[in-house]
Amino acid sequence: MLGSMDNEYDVVIIGGGAAGLSAALVLGRARRKVVVIDGGTPRNAPAAHAHGFLTRDGIPPKELLETGRDEVRGYGVEIIDDVVHRLRHDKAVELASGRVISGRRIIVTTGLADELPDVPGVAERFGNDVLHCPYCHGWEVRDQRFGVLATSDKSVHQALIVWQWSKDLTFFTHTQQIPAEDRAKLTGLGIRIVDGKVSELAVENDRLTGVRMVDGELVERDVVFVGPKFVPHDKLLAQVGCARTEAGSIEVDAQGRTSVDGVWAAGNVVDPMAQLVVAAGDAYRMATALNFDLVLEDQGATLASA
């Protein structure tokens, strides 16, 4: 049995990562009654440090979120450690705890999950010496022995990018067919190509030591880059019928509005390629537009009652 409806908030934010907390900061400072609901499972939890966020470069992800929570609480924002099971058309959310919370506006910043290739060692080392984004971690592993594990038709592009951080680079085709033109480009840059399926990543003393092929060959590597499949946590947006783009992602306008009145979204749930600082910036812009939307509503109500 679900609990009774809690007092209405101006804004209910679902997801307390960089995007959600950035929006909460803007709206709290705008004197809005705001609640952030977050289950405490951030995407970047495996990483020891977050990079590329000006003045916070190298900060542990947990510390970034804890600092953000403290900041928004200073403006009266409420934080609820819980999980939203359902987003309703009446702009109410049902929590795992049984609470039901309503808002005049809903913001969804639930992010995404990284679906990793099914190769032993990849998931275990992800965020340490198995990486995805060179802009996030390339500096820390520069000039080491790199590998790129091909997982999609975008893997060649990934290899061409990470080449900037190390010229000792081996490209593992794994299960992918690589066109001759791409092979020529890779080899022309001095990138070694190893054909055949990878059986596992070799690890010793809590460090990656190499990539083992199915024939038993071990190619020594210090770092392996992979391209995960991005799976947005957009179930809640789907529950209320938010429109999707032709590519299948949730559609939002330039300010973060979805096709459903009163429901907004920002961050990786709508833009899988957004880095931490970009997600926070997009959410900031969205929050200012949302606040103005509420201002117009408040002014209209005041004038109508005058």
Tab-separated table of C-alpha atoms in Angstrom:
chain	number	residue	atom	x	y	z
A	1	MET	CA	0.000	0.000	0.000
A	2	LEU	CA	1.460	3.328	-1.059
A	3	GLY	CA	1.662	6.093	1.496
A	4	SER	CA	-0.317	9.320	1.383
A	5	MET	CA	0.733	12.170	-0.877
A	6	ASP	CA	3.422	14.403	0.624
A	7	ASN	CA	3.122	18.178	0.427
A	8	GLU	CA	3.725	19.423	-3.073
A	9	TYR	CA	7.146	20.726	-4.005
A	10	ASP	CA	7.878	23.264	-6.674
A	11	VAL	CA	10.341	20.837	-8.240
A	12	VAL	CA	11.047	17.145	-7.712
A	13	ILE	CA	14.463	16.139	-9.039
A	14	ILE	CA	14.972	12.427	-9.673
A	15	GLY	CA	18.698	11.664	-9.659
A	16	GLY	CA	21.340	13.314	-7.496
A	17	GLY	CA	24.442	13.279	-9.667
A	18	ALA	CA	26.214	16.317	-11.075
A	19	ALA	CA	23.245	17.244	-13.270
A	20	GLY	CA	20.602	16.821	-10.590
A	21	LEU	CA	22.547	18.688	-7.929
A	22	SER	CA	23.431	21.474	-10.367
A	23	ALA	CA	19.745	21.986	-11.097
A	24	ALA	CA	18.967	21.837	-7.374
A	25	LEU	CA	21.547	24.543	-6.665
A	26	VAL	CA	20.020	26.923	-9.199
A	27	LEU	CA	16.472	26.282	-8.047
A	28	GLY	CA	17.315	26.423	-4.352
A	29	ARG	CA	18.944	29.810	-4.862
A	30	ALA	CA	15.796	30.831	-6.748
A	31	ARG	CA	13.855	30.221	-3.511
A	32	ARG	CA	12.036	27.196	-4.848
A	33	LYS	CA	10.863	24.315	-2.686
A	34	VAL	CA	13.005	21.490	-4.088
A	35	VAL	CA	13.594	17.846	-3.270
A	36	VAL	CA	16.271	15.593	-4.766
A	37	ILE	CA	15.646	11.844	-4.722
A	38	ASP	CA	18.683	9.652	-5.262
A	39	GLY	CA	19.435	5.972	-4.765
A	40	GLY	CA	23.173	6.440	-4.237
A	41	THR	CA	24.558	4.467	-7.194
A	42	PRO	CA	26.454	6.987	-9.347
A	43	ARG	CA	27.813	5.861	-12.701
A	44	ASN	CA	31.356	7.029	-11.913
A	45	ALA	CA	31.572	5.225	-8.547
A	46	PRO	CA	34.300	2.808	-9.797
A	47	ALA	CA	36.631	5.704	-10.636
A	48	ALA	CA	39.036	6.982	-8.000
A	49	HIS	CA	38.950	10.526	-9.347
A	50	ALA	CA	36.829	12.737	-11.581
A	51	HIS	CA	38.567	15.012	-14.055
A	52	GLY	CA	37.836	17.949	-16.312
A	53	PHE	CA	35.594	19.809	-13.845
A	54	LEU	CA	37.230	23.206	-13.391
A	55	THR	CA	38.405	23.832	-9.764
A	56	ARG	CA	37.452	20.236	-8.902
A	57	ASP	CA	39.848	18.359	-11.182
A	58	GLY	CA	40.921	15.106	-9.582
A	59	ILE	CA	38.258	15.107	-6.901
A	60	PRO	CA	36.950	11.679	-5.808
A	61	PRO	CA	33.416	11.260	-7.208
A	62	LYS	CA	31.958	10.554	-3.769
A	63	GLU	CA	33.455	13.752	-2.385
A	64	LEU	CA	32.071	15.767	-5.294
A	65	LEU	CA	28.557	14.516	-4.584
A	66	GLU	CA	28.868	14.976	-0.829
A	67	THR	CA	30.060	18.553	-1.331
A	68	GLY	CA	27.228	19.182	-3.764
A	69	ARG	CA	24.669	17.853	-1.321
A	70	ASP	CA	25.994	20.104	1.417
A	71	GLU	CA	25.832	23.119	-0.880
A	72	VAL	CA	22.237	22.589	-1.986
A	73	ARG	CA	21.067	21.861	1.546
A	74	GLY	CA	22.352	25.321	2.418
A	75	TYR	CA	19.580	26.713	0.211
A	76	GLY	CA	16.844	24.587	1.738
A	77	VAL	CA	16.900	21.745	-0.753
A	78	GLU	CA	15.772	18.445	0.730
A	79	ILE	CA	17.639	15.221	-0.090
A	80	ILE	CA	15.849	11.870	0.077
A	81	ASP	CA	17.893	8.680	-0.142
A	82	ASP	CA	15.438	6.490	-1.992
A	83	VAL	CA	14.571	5.084	-5.407
A	84	VAL	CA	11.695	6.200	-7.616
A	85	HIS	CA	9.712	3.247	-8.921
A	86	ARG	CA	7.115	5.163	-10.872
A	87	LEU	CA	6.594	8.588	-12.388
A	88	ARG	CA	2.902	9.381	-12.773
A	89	HIS	CA	1.080	11.594	-15.259
A	90	ASP	CA	-0.118	13.811	-12.395
A	91	LYS	CA	3.528	14.740	-11.712
A	92	ALA	CA	3.747	12.561	-8.624
A	93	VAL	CA	6.486	10.034	-7.970
A	94	GLU	CA	6.147	6.769	-6.083
A	95	LEU	CA	9.181	5.778	-4.007
A	96	ALA	CA	10.410	2.345	-3.023
A	97	SER	CA	9.772	3.293	0.612
A	98	GLY	CA	6.081	3.819	-0.117
A	99	ARG	CA	6.118	7.604	-0.069
A	100	VAL	CA	4.391	9.504	-2.834
A	101	ILE	CA	5.766	12.951	-3.605
A	102	SER	CA	4.302	15.474	-6.004
A	103	GLY	CA	5.810	18.469	-7.732
A	104	ARG	CA	4.688	21.278	-9.961
A	105	ARG	CA	7.582	20.293	-12.188
A	106	ILE	CA	9.612	17.090	-12.469
A	107	ILE	CA	13.281	16.916	-13.478
A	108	VAL	CA	14.767	13.557	-14.450
A	109	THR	CA	18.565	13.310	-14.256
A	110	THR	CA	18.911	9.568	-13.788
A	111	GLY	CA	21.958	9.137	-16.038
A	112	LEU	CA	22.891	5.893	-17.733
A	113	ALA	CA	24.567	2.531	-17.291
A	114	ASP	CA	27.693	1.320	-19.092
A	115	GLU	CA	27.039	-2.062	-20.673
A	116	LEU	CA	30.502	-3.602	-20.940
A	117	PRO	CA	31.740	-6.354	-23.274
A	118	ASP	CA	31.510	-9.841	-21.825
A	119	VAL	CA	35.254	-10.368	-21.468
A	120	PRO	CA	36.594	-11.557	-18.100
A	121	GLY	CA	38.461	-8.752	-16.374
A	122	VAL	CA	36.791	-5.844	-18.142
A	123	ALA	CA	34.061	-5.168	-15.589
A	124	GLU	CA	36.398	-5.878	-12.669
A	125	ARG	CA	39.000	-3.352	-13.853
A	126	PHE	CA	36.636	-0.724	-15.295
A	127	GLY	CA	37.447	2.690	-13.905
A	128	ASN	CA	40.978	1.619	-12.905
A	129	ASP	CA	43.139	0.454	-15.807
A	130	VAL	CA	40.224	-0.364	-18.102
A	131	LEU	CA	38.928	2.980	-19.292
A	132	HIS	CA	36.520	4.538	-21.731
A	133	CYS	CA	37.148	8.274	-21.923
A	134	PRO	CA	40.687	9.605	-22.527
A	135	TYR	CA	39.544	13.122	-21.686
A	136	CYS	CA	38.571	11.851	-18.236
A	137	HIS	CA	41.636	9.699	-17.495
A	138	GLY	CA	44.099	9.893	-20.391
A	139	TRP	CA	46.528	12.260	-18.663
A	140	GLU	CA	46.942	9.898	-15.710
A	141	VAL	CA	47.950	6.954	-17.945
A	142	ARG	CA	49.815	8.873	-20.658
A	143	ASP	CA	52.693	7.136	-22.450
A	144	GLN	CA	51.859	3.740	-21.001
A	145	ARG	CA	51.238	0.669	-23.132
A	146	PHE	CA	47.680	1.089	-24.421
A	147	GLY	CA	45.248	-1.391	-25.860
A	148	VAL	CA	41.909	-0.699	-27.503
A	149	LEU	CA	39.407	-3.549	-27.383
A	150	ALA	CA	37.080	-3.298	-30.375
A	151	THR	CA	33.446	-3.608	-29.365
A	152	SER	CA	31.623	-1.697	-32.123
A	153	ASP	CA	32.090	0.193	-35.380
A	154	LYS	CA	33.126	3.195	-33.252
A	155	SER	CA	36.204	1.456	-31.860
A	156	VAL	CA	38.508	2.610	-34.655
A	157	HIS	CA	37.517	6.182	-33.876
A	158	GLN	CA	38.321	5.550	-30.209
A	159	ALA	CA	41.772	4.239	-31.144
A	160	LEU	CA	42.460	7.312	-33.265
A	161	ILE	CA	41.618	9.524	-30.287
A	162	VAL	CA	43.587	7.694	-27.582
A	163	TRP	CA	46.657	7.686	-29.884
A	164	GLN	CA	47.075	11.286	-28.696
A	165	TRP	CA	47.978	10.025	-25.199
A	166	SER	CA	50.276	7.130	-26.127
A	167	LYS	CA	51.965	6.022	-29.321
A	168	ASP	CA	52.475	2.522	-27.899
A	169	LEU	CA	49.028	1.381	-28.947
A	170	THR	CA	47.651	-2.029	-29.905
A	171	PHE	CA	44.217	-2.459	-31.451
A	172	PHE	CA	42.443	-5.763	-30.710
A	173	THR	CA	39.822	-6.510	-33.344
A	174	HIS	CA	38.145	-9.105	-31.070
A	175	THR	CA	34.758	-9.780	-32.696
A	176	GLN	CA	34.751	-6.844	-35.117
A	177	GLN	CA	35.416	-6.782	-38.852
A	178	ILE	CA	37.708	-3.856	-39.630
A	179	PRO	CA	37.515	-2.353	-43.139
A	180	ALA	CA	40.750	-2.222	-45.133
A	181	GLU	CA	40.689	1.569	-45.190
A	182	ASP	CA	40.584	1.727	-41.399
A	183	ARG	CA	43.328	-0.873	-41.098
A	184	ALA	CA	45.567	1.207	-43.335
A	185	LYS	CA	44.897	4.300	-41.255
A	186	LEU	CA	45.715	2.520	-37.996
A	187	THR	CA	48.896	0.888	-39.232
A	188	GLY	CA	49.961	4.122	-40.889
A	189	LEU	CA	49.951	5.725	-37.451
A	190	GLY	CA	52.073	2.937	-35.999
A	191	ILE	CA	49.173	1.217	-34.279
A	192	ARG	CA	49.596	-2.547	-34.099
A	193	ILE	CA	46.545	-4.607	-35.028
A	194	VAL	CA	45.972	-7.959	-33.347
A	195	ASP	CA	43.267	-10.083	-34.946
A	196	GLY	CA	41.363	-12.803	-33.167
A	197	LYS	CA	39.086	-13.019	-30.184
A	198	VAL	CA	40.199	-11.888	-26.751
A	199	SER	CA	39.655	-14.457	-23.999
A	200	GLU	CA	40.408	-12.327	-20.935
A	201	LEU	CA	42.362	-9.489	-19.420
A	202	ALA	CA	45.311	-10.703	-17.369
A	203	VAL	CA	45.731	-9.210	-13.901
A	204	GLU	CA	48.500	-9.637	-11.343
A	205	ASN	CA	48.831	-7.940	-7.963
A	206	ASP	CA	45.748	-5.839	-8.653
A	207	ARG	CA	47.173	-4.447	-11.899
A	208	LEU	CA	46.383	-5.145	-15.509
A	209	THR	CA	49.306	-6.894	-17.167
A	210	GLY	CA	47.997	-7.736	-20.600
A	211	VAL	CA	45.370	-8.989	-22.998
A	212	ARG	CA	45.140	-12.747	-23.476
A	213	MET	CA	43.945	-14.118	-26.799
A	214	VAL	CA	41.953	-17.327	-27.264
A	215	ASP	CA	45.063	-19.013	-28.682
A	216	GLY	CA	46.865	-18.315	-25.397
A	217	GLU	CA	49.055	-15.426	-26.587
A	218	LEU	CA	49.490	-12.692	-23.985
A	219	VAL	CA	49.947	-9.190	-25.344
A	220	GLU	CA	51.393	-7.083	-22.552
A	221	ARG	CA	49.431	-3.885	-21.931
A	222	ASP	CA	49.137	-1.484	-19.021
A	223	VAL	CA	45.821	0.111	-19.955
A	224	VAL	CA	42.897	-1.021	-22.092
A	225	PHE	CA	40.257	1.283	-23.534
A	226	VAL	CA	36.818	-0.077	-24.317
A	227	GLY	CA	33.661	1.461	-25.702
A	228	PRO	CA	30.675	0.495	-23.523
A	229	LYS	CA	27.154	0.488	-24.844
A	230	PHE	CA	25.368	3.413	-23.208
A	231	VAL	CA	22.009	2.420	-21.721
A	232	PRO	CA	20.103	5.494	-20.465
A	233	HIS	CA	18.064	5.093	-17.294
A	234	ASP	CA	14.987	6.492	-19.048
A	235	LYS	CA	12.317	4.076	-17.815
A	236	LEU	CA	10.572	6.777	-15.784
A	237	LEU	CA	10.380	9.090	-18.773
A	238	ALA	CA	8.967	6.253	-20.844
A	239	GLN	CA	6.299	5.640	-18.191
A	240	VAL	CA	4.701	9.015	-18.919
A	241	GLY	CA	5.089	8.683	-22.677
A	242	CYS	CA	7.933	11.100	-23.416
A	243	ALA	CA	8.648	11.220	-27.138
A	244	ARG	CA	11.864	9.794	-28.505
A	245	THR	CA	14.183	10.882	-31.276
A	246	GLU	CA	14.705	8.786	-34.398
A	247	ALA	CA	17.839	7.416	-32.699
A	248	GLY	CA	15.711	6.202	-29.777
A	249	SER	CA	16.780	8.626	-27.043
A	250	ILE	CA	14.342	10.777	-25.082
A	251	GLU	CA	13.664	13.978	-26.972
A	252	VAL	CA	14.162	17.316	-25.222
A	253	ASP	CA	14.247	20.862	-26.555
A	254	ALA	CA	17.203	23.206	-26.146
A	255	GLN	CA	16.091	24.036	-22.620
A	256	GLY	CA	15.454	20.497	-21.430
A	257	ARG	CA	11.685	20.189	-21.847
A	258	THR	CA	10.375	16.775	-22.804
A	259	SER	CA	7.195	16.311	-24.841
A	260	VAL	CA	5.227	15.788	-21.606
A	261	ASP	CA	4.041	18.954	-19.919
A	262	GLY	CA	5.884	19.640	-16.679
A	263	VAL	CA	8.545	16.971	-17.181
A	264	TRP	CA	12.110	18.066	-17.883
A	265	ALA	CA	15.340	16.092	-18.290
A	266	ALA	CA	19.084	16.707	-18.487
A	267	GLY	CA	22.428	14.950	-18.260
A	268	ASN	CA	23.337	11.509	-19.540
A	269	VAL	CA	19.751	10.260	-19.544
A	270	VAL	CA	19.206	12.392	-22.663
A	271	ASP	CA	22.805	13.000	-23.785
A	272	PRO	CA	24.971	9.899	-23.293
A	273	MET	CA	28.096	11.698	-24.523
A	274	ALA	CA	27.921	14.548	-21.990
A	275	GLN	CA	30.923	14.735	-19.696
A	276	LEU	CA	30.488	15.557	-16.022
A	277	VAL	CA	30.946	19.295	-16.460
A	278	VAL	CA	28.703	19.343	-19.543
A	279	ALA	CA	25.904	17.512	-17.726
A	280	ALA	CA	26.135	19.986	-14.853
A	281	GLY	CA	26.133	22.929	-17.258
A	282	ASP	CA	23.165	21.655	-19.245
A	283	ALA	CA	21.248	21.137	-16.018
A	284	TYR	CA	22.070	24.676	-14.890
A	285	ARG	CA	20.662	26.079	-18.136
A	286	MET	CA	17.596	23.849	-17.851
A	287	ALA	CA	16.956	24.952	-14.268
A	288	THR	CA	16.970	28.648	-15.182
A	289	ALA	CA	14.445	28.007	-17.965
A	290	LEU	CA	12.290	25.893	-15.644
A	291	ASN	CA	12.338	28.559	-12.963
A	292	PHE	CA	11.184	31.174	-15.478
A	293	ASP	CA	8.386	28.805	-16.472
A	294	LEU	CA	7.307	28.727	-12.829
A	295	VAL	CA	7.667	32.518	-12.552
A	296	LEU	CA	5.235	32.996	-15.431
A	297	GLU	CA	2.809	30.533	-13.823
A	298	ASP	CA	3.059	32.290	-10.450
A	299	GLN	CA	2.572	35.720	-11.984
A	300	GLY	CA	-0.432	34.533	-13.962
A	301	ALA	CA	-2.036	33.128	-10.823
A	302	THR	CA	-1.368	36.370	-8.930
A	303	LEU	CA	-2.848	38.543	-11.672
A	304	ALA	CA	-5.878	36.279	-12.008
A	305	SER	CA	-6.668	36.602	-8.319
A	306	ALA	CA	-6.097	40.353	-8.152
